[in-house]
Each structure stands twice: as C-alpha cells, then as structure tokens.
Amino acid sequence: MRKSSIIIFLFVLGVFVMQIQIAQAGFGISPPFVKTKKPIFPGSHFEQIVTLLRSDTEDDLMARIKIDAPELADWVSVKQGLEFDLPENQLQVPMRIIVDVPNDAEIGNYQGYLNIQILPKKRSLDGGVAIALGARVDIDLEITDEPFVDFSIRNISIPDLHKFKSPWDWKLFSYLFYRLNVVMRIENTGNVPVSPSRVHVDVFDLNEKELLETYDDEKFDKVEPFATSEITADFSSNLGLGEYWAKIRVYQDNEIIHKDKIIFAVKPPDSANGGRPEGPWPFIVMGFLILSGIIAIILLAWLKVWRLLFWLYRFISAPFRLLLKVLQKYYENIKAAFWRYLHKKSSKYQDTNNVEIADLADVEEDELNDNNYDVHEKKEEGKDRQEE
C-alpha cells in the first residue's frame, strides 16, 4: 500500500513538472531605476527608457507591469502598456516609462517602484502553469520649485552645402535657402527648457590661413527638460565651391561651454533636386514675388498713380530744375560776353583793312581817270591831224 502511494505521488509530480514551462533563466533590466538628475517642477513631463534584457531568443515572452507607487500611481504610465510582448528574435526590448507630474503636486520626494514579470507567452495563453521571472524598477522623484539649468552638447555636425542653379542663385533665394547649418545634439539635464545663448563660427580656407566668413546666431529652439534633441544654428553664406574648416564656439551667457573644429564642403548643384533648394518654399517665394509684381502693376493702373508719380517727380525735381535754369542762364550770359569780346577785338582789324582798301580803290580810280584822259587827248590830237 505504501509503495503504491509512493508510485502515485511520483506520477502526479511528474505530470505537474511536465506542465510547468520554466521561464527564461537569463533576464535583467537597465537601468533599474527611474530618476531625474535634477529635481523637477510641478507640471513637468519626463520620459526614461528602461531596457529589458534576455539571454536567448528561443521563445516568445510577455512582460507584465504592475505599478506599486501609491503617491504617484496616476503620474506614471508605460508607453507599450502594462502588458506587451518580448519577441523571440529580440534580446533587448526598450520600455518607455512616462511621468507627468500634476501642476498642483506638492514640493517633496516621491518614491515607488514598478514590478516587471516575464513569462512565456504560449503557456500563459494555453492556461498552463508558468514560473515567471521578475525585476523591480525603483522610482525616485524630487519635486521642487527651484529652476536648474544644465545641459551638455553630445555632438556637432555641419552638412555639406550645394550651390544653386539660376534663378535660384539670386540674392534673395541665396539668403533664404543657401545657408550654412551647424547641427547640435543637446541633452537637457535641467528642469527648464534650455538652449545655448550664442553660437559663433569662423570659416577658414583649407590651409587655415585666411578667415573667409564669420557668423553669429542667437536664436534657437529650446530643448525640453530631460530630453535630448537636435537644434540648428544657420547662417547666410557666400562661400564658393571647395572645402573649408569651421571653428565653432558655443556660449552659455558669456562662457564658452563647447569648442569644435569641423571640415565641410561646398559642392556643385545637386542633380537629384535639379540644382534648386529643397522643399516647396522656394516655389512659394517665387510665386509670391510674381504675384506681388502683378498686383502692384494693376493697382498703379487702377488708381492712376502714374500721374501722381509724375507730379511727385516734378515736385521733387523742381529745385534741381530751377538750379539748372539759373546755371543755363549764367552760361548763356558768359557765352554772349565772350562772343562780344571777340567781335570787339576783330572789329578793330576790320576798320583798318577797310581804310586801306578804300585808299587803294581811290588810287586805282585816279590812275584809271588819268589813263582815260591820256587816251582822250590822243584821240583829239588824231582828229586835229586828220582835219589838217
């Protein structure tokens, strides 16, 4: 009887063990806490990623989350939900934990934790017995009304520029769209939105001997508290084709918090976008310019502004036209005086010549009369001879 009881017990135990699906032996989390580096304000939004780690990918697993934090249970949520899958082909699964602090939260310290259970998905769906592994994520939040400004620059880059083809190389389009961008990846570890106060860039030739352009930018988007994002400082540039060095200094107030030196290139027009600025805005600006010109012409014609512009021109130019008339009058007077002077000078020579010519004519006339008298005398003498 005793032997039969032992056999029955071992049989039942074997069946029970066969029904158990042991969960994956290797499981961990990183980091094992939810905590800000600086105290946060009431009304703040905070997100942190906790990575679930498993040792192999043989089975589909499922994570179940339980929030055990009485004071802040309504503040905390998981983006994936309180139950989500850990696929068999994935060793690391990120879990995004979101904390939204109410605006009326009292100043102080708040603590709690998240319980994470990992169990096989197939067995849980079949209704069998499963042994689950677990972990705990501690929550520790400090609520304050004092601001903390703190951030770090993780990376700086300058994308290459491409020249534009006509008409996109006009000054207006170059100013609006042909711009040098300094892209900064910033991590805000403070509890208020933040950005650098100024970014200064010096551009040198490839030999770093000649300073070609200098830029400053003080207008940036803000990075939200406890977030990491990219902000851009942009500058209008006139650089030609080639490679350049950019020396960058990032300021917070009057203090340099980051320095860097980056090489970048200005390349020929990009054939991929037809040598024009990307996006619809260049065409919008071009259309606006054309439409504005048409509207201006129509308004001028409709309001008969041309006549007004003519009289405005007459009014503005009246002093100049009066001055021109006075100068012209003085010029005519000077010219007349000059010609009178020449005439006076030449008239003296004309009178002397006339006297000499008159005397010469009298002499010739006397000589002619004498000759005529001699001829007459000779004729008379001839007649007298004939009569004799």
Short mmCIF file of C-alpha atoms in Angstrom, two decimals:
data_model
loop_
_atom_site.label_atom_id
_atom_site.label_comp_id
_atom_site.label_asym_id
_atom_site.label_seq_id
_atom_site.Cartn_x
_atom_site.Cartn_y
_atom_site.Cartn_z
CA MET A 1 0.00 0.00 0.00
CA ARG A 2 2.79 2.35 0.93
CA LYS A 3 4.64 1.51 -2.25
CA SER A 4 1.56 2.21 -4.35
CA SER A 5 1.13 5.57 -2.67
CA ILE A 6 4.72 6.49 -3.47
CA ILE A 7 4.27 5.48 -7.11
CA ILE A 8 1.08 7.53 -7.41
CA PHE A 9 2.80 10.57 -5.82
CA LEU A 10 5.75 10.35 -8.18
CA PHE A 11 3.41 10.03 -11.16
CA VAL A 12 1.40 13.11 -10.14
CA LEU A 13 4.61 15.04 -9.51
CA GLY A 14 5.95 14.11 -12.93
CA VAL A 15 2.78 15.27 -14.64
CA PHE A 16 2.91 18.53 -12.71
CA VAL A 17 6.53 19.10 -13.66
CA MET A 18 5.75 18.39 -17.30
CA GLN A 19 3.03 21.05 -17.22
CA ILE A 20 5.41 23.67 -15.91
CA GLN A 21 7.07 25.92 -18.53
CA ILE A 22 10.11 27.34 -16.93
CA ALA A 23 10.73 30.94 -17.92
CA GLN A 24 13.96 32.04 -19.41
CA ALA A 25 16.73 31.82 -16.88
CA GLY A 26 18.59 34.92 -18.03
CA PHE A 27 16.76 38.24 -17.59
CA GLY A 28 17.73 41.73 -16.50
CA ILE A 29 16.90 45.44 -16.78
CA SER A 30 18.99 48.56 -17.39
CA PRO A 31 18.85 50.96 -15.68
CA PRO A 32 16.99 49.58 -12.62
CA PHE A 33 15.52 52.95 -11.64
CA VAL A 34 13.50 55.92 -12.85
CA LYS A 35 15.10 59.08 -11.56
CA THR A 36 15.94 62.56 -12.84
CA LYS A 37 19.41 64.04 -12.42
CA LYS A 38 17.88 67.27 -11.13
CA PRO A 39 14.65 67.98 -9.23
CA ILE A 40 11.67 68.73 -11.48
CA PHE A 41 8.81 71.24 -11.41
CA PRO A 42 5.15 70.51 -10.82
CA GLY A 43 3.58 70.10 -14.28
CA SER A 44 6.77 68.60 -15.76
CA HIS A 45 6.84 65.83 -18.37
CA PHE A 46 9.60 63.26 -18.05
CA GLU A 47 10.42 60.12 -20.05
CA GLN A 48 13.01 57.42 -19.46
CA ILE A 49 13.78 54.19 -21.29
CA VAL A 50 14.38 51.03 -19.29
CA THR A 51 15.74 48.19 -21.44
CA LEU A 52 14.56 44.62 -20.78
CA LEU A 53 17.40 42.15 -21.44
CA ARG A 54 17.12 38.41 -22.08
CA SER A 55 19.83 35.81 -22.58
CA ASP A 56 18.37 33.97 -25.59
CA THR A 57 15.64 34.28 -28.19
CA GLU A 58 14.20 30.76 -28.32
CA ASP A 59 10.66 31.61 -27.17
CA ASP A 60 8.19 34.48 -27.26
CA LEU A 61 7.94 36.06 -23.83
CA MET A 62 5.49 38.50 -22.35
CA ALA A 63 6.08 41.29 -19.84
CA ARG A 64 3.50 42.26 -17.21
CA ILE A 65 3.95 45.55 -15.41
CA LYS A 66 2.45 46.47 -12.06
CA ILE A 67 2.82 50.00 -10.68
CA ASP A 68 3.31 49.94 -6.92
CA ALA A 69 3.55 53.66 -6.04
CA PRO A 70 0.51 54.93 -4.10
CA GLU A 71 1.51 58.61 -4.17
CA LEU A 72 2.37 58.79 -7.84
CA ALA A 73 0.47 55.91 -9.43
CA ASP A 74 -1.55 58.37 -11.54
CA TRP A 75 1.62 60.10 -12.70
CA VAL A 76 3.35 57.05 -14.15
CA SER A 77 2.49 55.15 -17.32
CA VAL A 78 4.22 52.77 -19.75
CA LYS A 79 4.03 53.66 -23.43
CA GLN A 80 3.82 49.98 -24.51
CA GLY A 81 1.08 49.32 -21.96
CA LEU A 82 1.05 47.19 -18.82
CA GLU A 83 1.36 44.02 -20.94
CA PHE A 84 3.49 43.69 -24.05
CA ASP A 85 5.45 41.06 -25.96
CA LEU A 86 9.15 40.29 -25.99
CA PRO A 87 9.58 38.70 -29.46
CA GLU A 88 11.72 35.60 -29.72
CA ASN A 89 14.19 37.22 -32.10
CA GLN A 90 14.88 40.23 -29.89
CA LEU A 91 17.37 40.18 -27.00
CA GLN A 92 16.71 43.77 -25.94
CA VAL A 93 13.28 45.38 -25.70
CA PRO A 94 13.06 49.07 -24.72
CA MET A 95 10.28 50.06 -22.33
CA ARG A 96 9.46 53.77 -22.28
CA ILE A 97 8.28 54.99 -18.87
CA ILE A 98 6.41 58.29 -18.88
CA VAL A 99 5.98 60.56 -15.86
CA ASP A 100 3.54 63.50 -15.97
CA VAL A 101 3.68 65.49 -12.73
CA PRO A 102 0.40 67.34 -11.94
CA ASN A 103 0.52 71.12 -11.78
CA ASP A 104 -0.73 71.04 -8.18
CA ALA A 105 1.82 68.48 -6.95
CA GLU A 106 3.32 69.40 -3.62
CA ILE A 107 7.03 70.00 -3.20
CA GLY A 108 8.83 66.96 -1.85
CA ASN A 109 10.21 63.50 -2.55
CA TYR A 110 8.08 60.74 -4.09
CA GLN A 111 9.05 57.08 -4.24
CA GLY A 112 7.61 53.83 -5.56
CA TYR A 113 8.50 51.02 -7.92
CA LEU A 114 7.41 49.02 -10.95
CA ASN A 115 7.15 45.24 -10.72
CA ILE A 116 8.06 43.50 -14.00
CA GLN A 117 7.13 39.86 -14.56
CA ILE A 118 8.44 37.90 -17.53
CA LEU A 119 6.68 34.68 -18.52
CA PRO A 120 6.29 32.52 -21.64
CA LYS A 121 3.61 33.86 -23.90
CA LYS A 122 2.46 30.47 -25.29
CA ARG A 123 1.97 28.81 -21.92
CA SER A 124 0.13 31.79 -20.50
CA LEU A 125 -2.28 31.71 -23.41
CA ASP A 126 -2.83 27.95 -23.06
CA GLY A 127 -3.74 28.34 -19.43
CA GLY A 128 -0.90 26.13 -18.17
CA VAL A 129 1.22 26.74 -15.12
CA ALA A 130 4.25 29.00 -15.74
CA ILE A 131 7.06 30.13 -13.49
CA ALA A 132 7.80 33.80 -14.14
CA LEU A 133 10.97 35.73 -13.56
CA GLY A 134 10.73 39.27 -12.31
CA ALA A 135 12.54 42.51 -11.66
CA ARG A 136 11.84 45.78 -9.93
CA VAL A 137 12.34 49.32 -11.22
CA ASP A 138 12.63 51.86 -8.40
CA ILE A 139 11.01 55.28 -8.86
CA ASP A 140 12.53 58.25 -7.03
CA LEU A 141 11.31 61.75 -7.95
CA GLU A 142 12.19 65.04 -6.31
CA ILE A 143 9.63 67.83 -6.89
CA THR A 144 10.88 71.39 -6.43
CA ASP A 145 10.02 74.96 -7.32
CA GLU A 146 13.67 75.99 -7.93
CA PRO A 147 14.96 76.06 -11.53
CA PHE A 148 18.08 74.13 -12.53
CA VAL A 149 19.78 74.89 -15.83
CA ASP A 150 22.12 72.18 -17.02
CA PHE A 151 22.78 70.71 -20.44
CA SER A 152 25.54 69.09 -22.46
CA ILE A 153 26.35 69.03 -26.18
CA ARG A 154 26.70 65.45 -27.38
CA ASN A 155 27.63 66.12 -31.00
CA ILE A 156 28.08 68.91 -33.58
CA SER A 157 28.00 68.48 -37.35
CA ILE A 158 27.89 70.66 -40.49
CA PRO A 159 26.15 69.14 -43.55
CA ASP A 160 27.77 69.86 -46.93
CA LEU A 161 26.34 72.71 -48.99
CA HIS A 162 25.26 72.52 -52.66
CA LYS A 163 25.27 75.56 -54.94
CA PHE A 164 22.05 76.53 -56.75
CA LYS A 165 21.33 76.96 -60.44
CA SER A 166 19.70 80.07 -61.92
CA PRO A 167 17.26 81.60 -60.97
CA TRP A 168 17.65 80.05 -57.51
CA ASP A 169 21.08 81.66 -57.14
CA TRP A 170 19.52 85.14 -56.87
CA LYS A 171 20.48 87.04 -53.72
CA LEU A 172 17.03 86.64 -52.16
CA PHE A 173 16.95 82.86 -52.58
CA SER A 174 20.60 82.57 -51.50
CA TYR A 175 19.84 84.50 -48.32
CA LEU A 176 16.76 82.43 -47.53
CA PHE A 177 17.88 78.94 -48.57
CA TYR A 178 21.65 78.85 -49.19
CA ARG A 179 22.60 78.69 -45.53
CA LEU A 180 25.32 77.02 -43.54
CA ASN A 181 23.81 74.79 -40.83
CA VAL A 182 25.51 73.86 -37.56
CA VAL A 183 23.54 70.95 -36.11
CA MET A 184 23.93 70.41 -32.36
CA ARG A 185 22.63 67.40 -30.44
CA ILE A 186 21.87 68.64 -26.93
CA GLU A 187 20.91 66.71 -23.80
CA ASN A 188 18.98 68.83 -21.31
CA THR A 189 19.62 67.52 -17.79
CA GLY A 190 17.97 70.51 -16.11
CA ASN A 191 14.34 71.07 -15.21
CA VAL A 192 13.68 74.05 -17.51
CA PRO A 193 13.76 74.38 -21.33
CA VAL A 194 17.23 75.40 -22.44
CA SER A 195 19.39 76.29 -25.44
CA PRO A 196 22.80 77.92 -25.99
CA SER A 197 22.82 81.69 -25.76
CA ARG A 198 25.09 82.13 -28.82
CA VAL A 199 26.94 80.13 -31.45
CA HIS A 200 29.98 81.71 -33.14
CA VAL A 201 31.52 80.22 -36.30
CA ASP A 202 34.72 81.24 -38.11
CA VAL A 203 35.24 79.75 -41.59
CA PHE A 204 38.80 79.36 -42.89
CA ASP A 205 40.27 78.07 -46.11
CA LEU A 206 41.61 74.53 -46.23
CA ASN A 207 45.05 75.70 -45.10
CA GLU A 208 43.54 77.61 -42.16
CA LYS A 209 45.44 80.76 -43.16
CA GLU A 210 42.66 83.07 -44.38
CA LEU A 211 39.49 83.90 -42.44
CA LEU A 212 36.72 83.90 -45.07
CA GLU A 213 33.47 84.40 -43.17
CA THR A 214 32.29 84.91 -39.59
CA TYR A 215 28.81 84.12 -38.28
CA ASP A 216 26.85 84.55 -35.06
CA ASP A 217 23.43 83.14 -34.22
CA GLU A 218 21.44 83.75 -31.04
CA LYS A 219 18.02 82.36 -31.97
CA PHE A 220 17.42 78.66 -31.31
CA ASP A 221 14.63 76.28 -30.44
CA LYS A 222 14.53 75.17 -26.82
CA VAL A 223 15.25 71.62 -25.67
CA GLU A 224 12.65 70.42 -23.18
CA PRO A 225 13.71 69.29 -19.69
CA PHE A 226 15.28 65.81 -19.52
CA ALA A 227 15.10 65.45 -23.30
CA THR A 228 17.76 65.02 -25.98
CA SER A 229 17.15 66.64 -29.36
CA GLU A 230 18.86 68.45 -32.23
CA ILE A 231 18.80 72.21 -32.70
CA THR A 232 20.30 74.10 -35.63
CA ALA A 233 22.18 77.37 -35.93
CA ASP A 234 22.01 78.62 -39.53
CA PHE A 235 23.81 81.42 -41.34
CA SER A 236 23.59 83.04 -44.76
CA SER A 237 26.76 82.22 -46.69
CA ASN A 238 28.57 83.37 -49.85
CA LEU A 239 31.11 80.56 -49.98
CA GLY A 240 32.11 79.19 -53.37
CA LEU A 241 32.95 75.64 -54.35
CA GLY A 242 35.62 73.93 -52.26
CA GLU A 243 36.43 72.58 -48.80
CA TYR A 244 36.63 74.68 -45.64
CA TRP A 245 37.37 74.48 -41.94
CA ALA A 246 34.79 75.75 -39.45
CA LYS A 247 35.87 76.66 -35.92
CA ILE A 248 32.84 76.63 -33.63
CA ARG A 249 32.35 78.12 -30.18
CA VAL A 250 29.14 77.55 -28.23
CA TYR A 251 28.30 80.01 -25.44
CA GLN A 252 26.09 79.91 -22.38
CA ASP A 253 25.83 83.56 -21.40
CA ASN A 254 29.48 84.74 -21.67
CA GLU A 255 31.06 81.35 -21.01
CA ILE A 256 32.30 79.01 -23.75
CA ILE A 257 30.81 75.58 -23.00
CA HIS A 258 31.91 73.76 -26.15
CA LYS A 259 34.55 74.18 -28.87
CA ASP A 260 34.93 72.19 -32.06
CA LYS A 261 36.60 72.24 -35.47
CA ILE A 262 34.84 70.62 -38.44
CA ILE A 263 35.67 70.29 -42.13
CA PHE A 264 32.87 70.65 -44.67
CA ALA A 265 32.49 71.14 -48.42
CA VAL A 266 30.56 73.32 -50.86
CA LYS A 267 29.65 71.18 -53.86
CA PRO A 268 28.23 71.80 -57.37
CA PRO A 269 24.44 71.89 -57.83
CA ASP A 270 22.83 68.63 -56.77
CA SER A 271 21.35 66.89 -59.80
CA ALA A 272 18.98 64.95 -57.54
CA ASN A 273 16.87 68.04 -56.83
CA GLY A 274 17.59 69.91 -60.06
CA GLY A 275 20.03 72.38 -58.52
CA ARG A 276 17.37 74.18 -56.51
CA PRO A 277 16.56 74.49 -52.80
CA GLU A 278 14.65 71.56 -51.38
CA GLY A 279 11.01 71.71 -50.42
CA PRO A 280 8.07 73.79 -51.67
CA TRP A 281 9.14 77.09 -50.10
CA PRO A 282 11.36 78.30 -52.98
CA PHE A 283 8.40 77.99 -55.38
CA ILE A 284 6.12 79.69 -52.86
CA VAL A 285 8.54 82.63 -52.59
CA MET A 286 8.90 82.83 -56.38
CA GLY A 287 5.12 82.76 -56.83
CA PHE A 288 4.72 85.45 -54.16
CA LEU A 289 7.22 87.72 -55.94
CA ILE A 290 5.48 87.31 -59.31
CA LEU A 291 2.03 87.82 -57.78
CA SER A 292 3.19 90.90 -55.88
CA GLY A 293 4.57 92.44 -59.10
CA ILE A 294 1.30 91.80 -60.97
CA ILE A 295 -0.79 93.24 -58.14
CA ALA A 296 1.44 96.33 -57.95
CA ILE A 297 1.06 97.00 -61.68
CA ILE A 298 -2.72 96.52 -61.53
CA LEU A 299 -3.05 98.86 -58.55
CA LEU A 300 -0.92 101.51 -60.21
CA ALA A 301 -3.07 101.37 -63.34
CA TRP A 302 -6.36 101.28 -61.42
CA LEU A 303 -5.52 104.16 -59.08
CA LYS A 304 -3.94 106.20 -61.89
CA VAL A 305 -0.86 106.56 -59.82
CA TRP A 306 1.33 107.24 -62.82
CA ARG A 307 0.14 110.84 -62.96
CA LEU A 308 0.66 111.20 -59.23
CA LEU A 309 4.13 109.80 -59.59
CA PHE A 310 4.80 112.25 -62.43
CA TRP A 311 3.74 115.24 -60.31
CA LEU A 312 5.68 113.85 -57.39
CA TYR A 313 8.70 113.65 -59.63
CA ARG A 314 8.08 117.25 -60.79
CA PHE A 315 7.79 118.39 -57.18
CA ILE A 316 10.92 116.64 -56.03
CA SER A 317 12.95 117.72 -59.06
CA ALA A 318 11.73 121.39 -59.00
CA PRO A 319 14.74 122.75 -57.04
CA PHE A 320 17.14 120.91 -59.33
CA ARG A 321 15.37 122.13 -62.43
CA LEU A 322 15.44 125.73 -61.08
CA LEU A 323 19.14 125.44 -60.35
CA LEU A 324 19.68 124.06 -63.85
CA LYS A 325 17.86 127.06 -65.39
CA VAL A 326 19.97 129.53 -63.37
CA LEU A 327 23.15 127.76 -64.41
CA GLN A 328 22.00 127.71 -68.01
CA LYS A 329 21.27 131.48 -67.87
CA TYR A 330 24.72 132.19 -66.47
CA TYR A 331 26.18 130.02 -69.16
CA GLU A 332 24.35 131.94 -71.91
CA ASN A 333 25.46 135.28 -70.44
CA ILE A 334 29.07 134.15 -70.25
CA LYS A 335 28.92 132.84 -73.80
CA ALA A 336 27.39 136.11 -75.07
CA ALA A 337 30.04 138.18 -73.27
CA PHE A 338 32.74 136.02 -74.75
CA TRP A 339 31.45 136.48 -78.28
CA ARG A 340 31.05 140.26 -77.78
CA TYR A 341 34.62 140.40 -76.66
CA LEU A 342 35.78 138.55 -79.79
CA HIS A 343 33.66 140.77 -82.00
CA LYS A 344 35.09 143.88 -80.41
CA LYS A 345 38.60 142.67 -80.90
CA SER A 346 38.05 141.66 -84.52
CA SER A 347 36.22 144.89 -85.46
CA LYS A 348 39.41 146.93 -84.96
CA TYR A 349 41.21 144.91 -87.57
CA GLN A 350 38.20 145.13 -89.89
CA ASP A 351 38.17 149.02 -89.78
CA THR A 352 41.93 149.30 -90.68
CA ASN A 353 41.55 146.97 -93.60
CA ASN A 354 38.55 148.93 -94.91
CA VAL A 355 40.54 152.23 -94.92
CA GLU A 356 43.44 150.67 -96.78
CA ILE A 357 41.08 149.12 -99.31
CA ALA A 358 39.30 152.47 -99.84
CA ASP A 359 42.62 154.32 -100.38
CA LEU A 360 43.75 151.67 -102.82
CA ALA A 361 40.48 151.98 -104.72
CA ASP A 362 40.87 155.80 -104.93
CA VAL A 363 44.38 155.40 -106.30
CA GLU A 364 43.26 152.94 -108.88
CA GLU A 365 40.36 155.17 -109.82
CA ASP A 366 42.73 158.16 -110.27
CA GLU A 367 45.08 156.13 -112.35
CA LEU A 368 42.17 154.95 -114.46
CA ASN A 369 40.94 158.50 -114.91
CA ASP A 370 44.44 159.63 -115.91
CA ASN A 371 44.68 156.86 -118.44
CA ASN A 372 41.28 157.78 -119.83
CA TYR A 373 42.35 161.40 -120.05
CA ASP A 374 45.52 160.48 -121.98
CA VAL A 375 43.52 158.34 -124.36
CA HIS A 376 41.07 161.20 -124.93
CA GLU A 377 43.90 163.61 -125.58
CA LYS A 378 45.46 161.28 -128.08
CA LYS A 379 42.11 160.90 -129.84
CA GLU A 380 41.73 164.67 -130.07
CA GLU A 381 45.20 165.06 -131.46
CA GLY A 382 44.41 162.42 -134.06
CA LYS A 383 41.25 164.22 -135.13
CA ASP A 384 43.13 167.52 -135.46
CA ARG A 385 45.71 165.88 -137.64
CA GLN A 386 43.05 164.41 -139.83
CA GLU A 387 41.37 167.80 -140.27
CA GLU A 388 44.65 169.33 -141.27
#
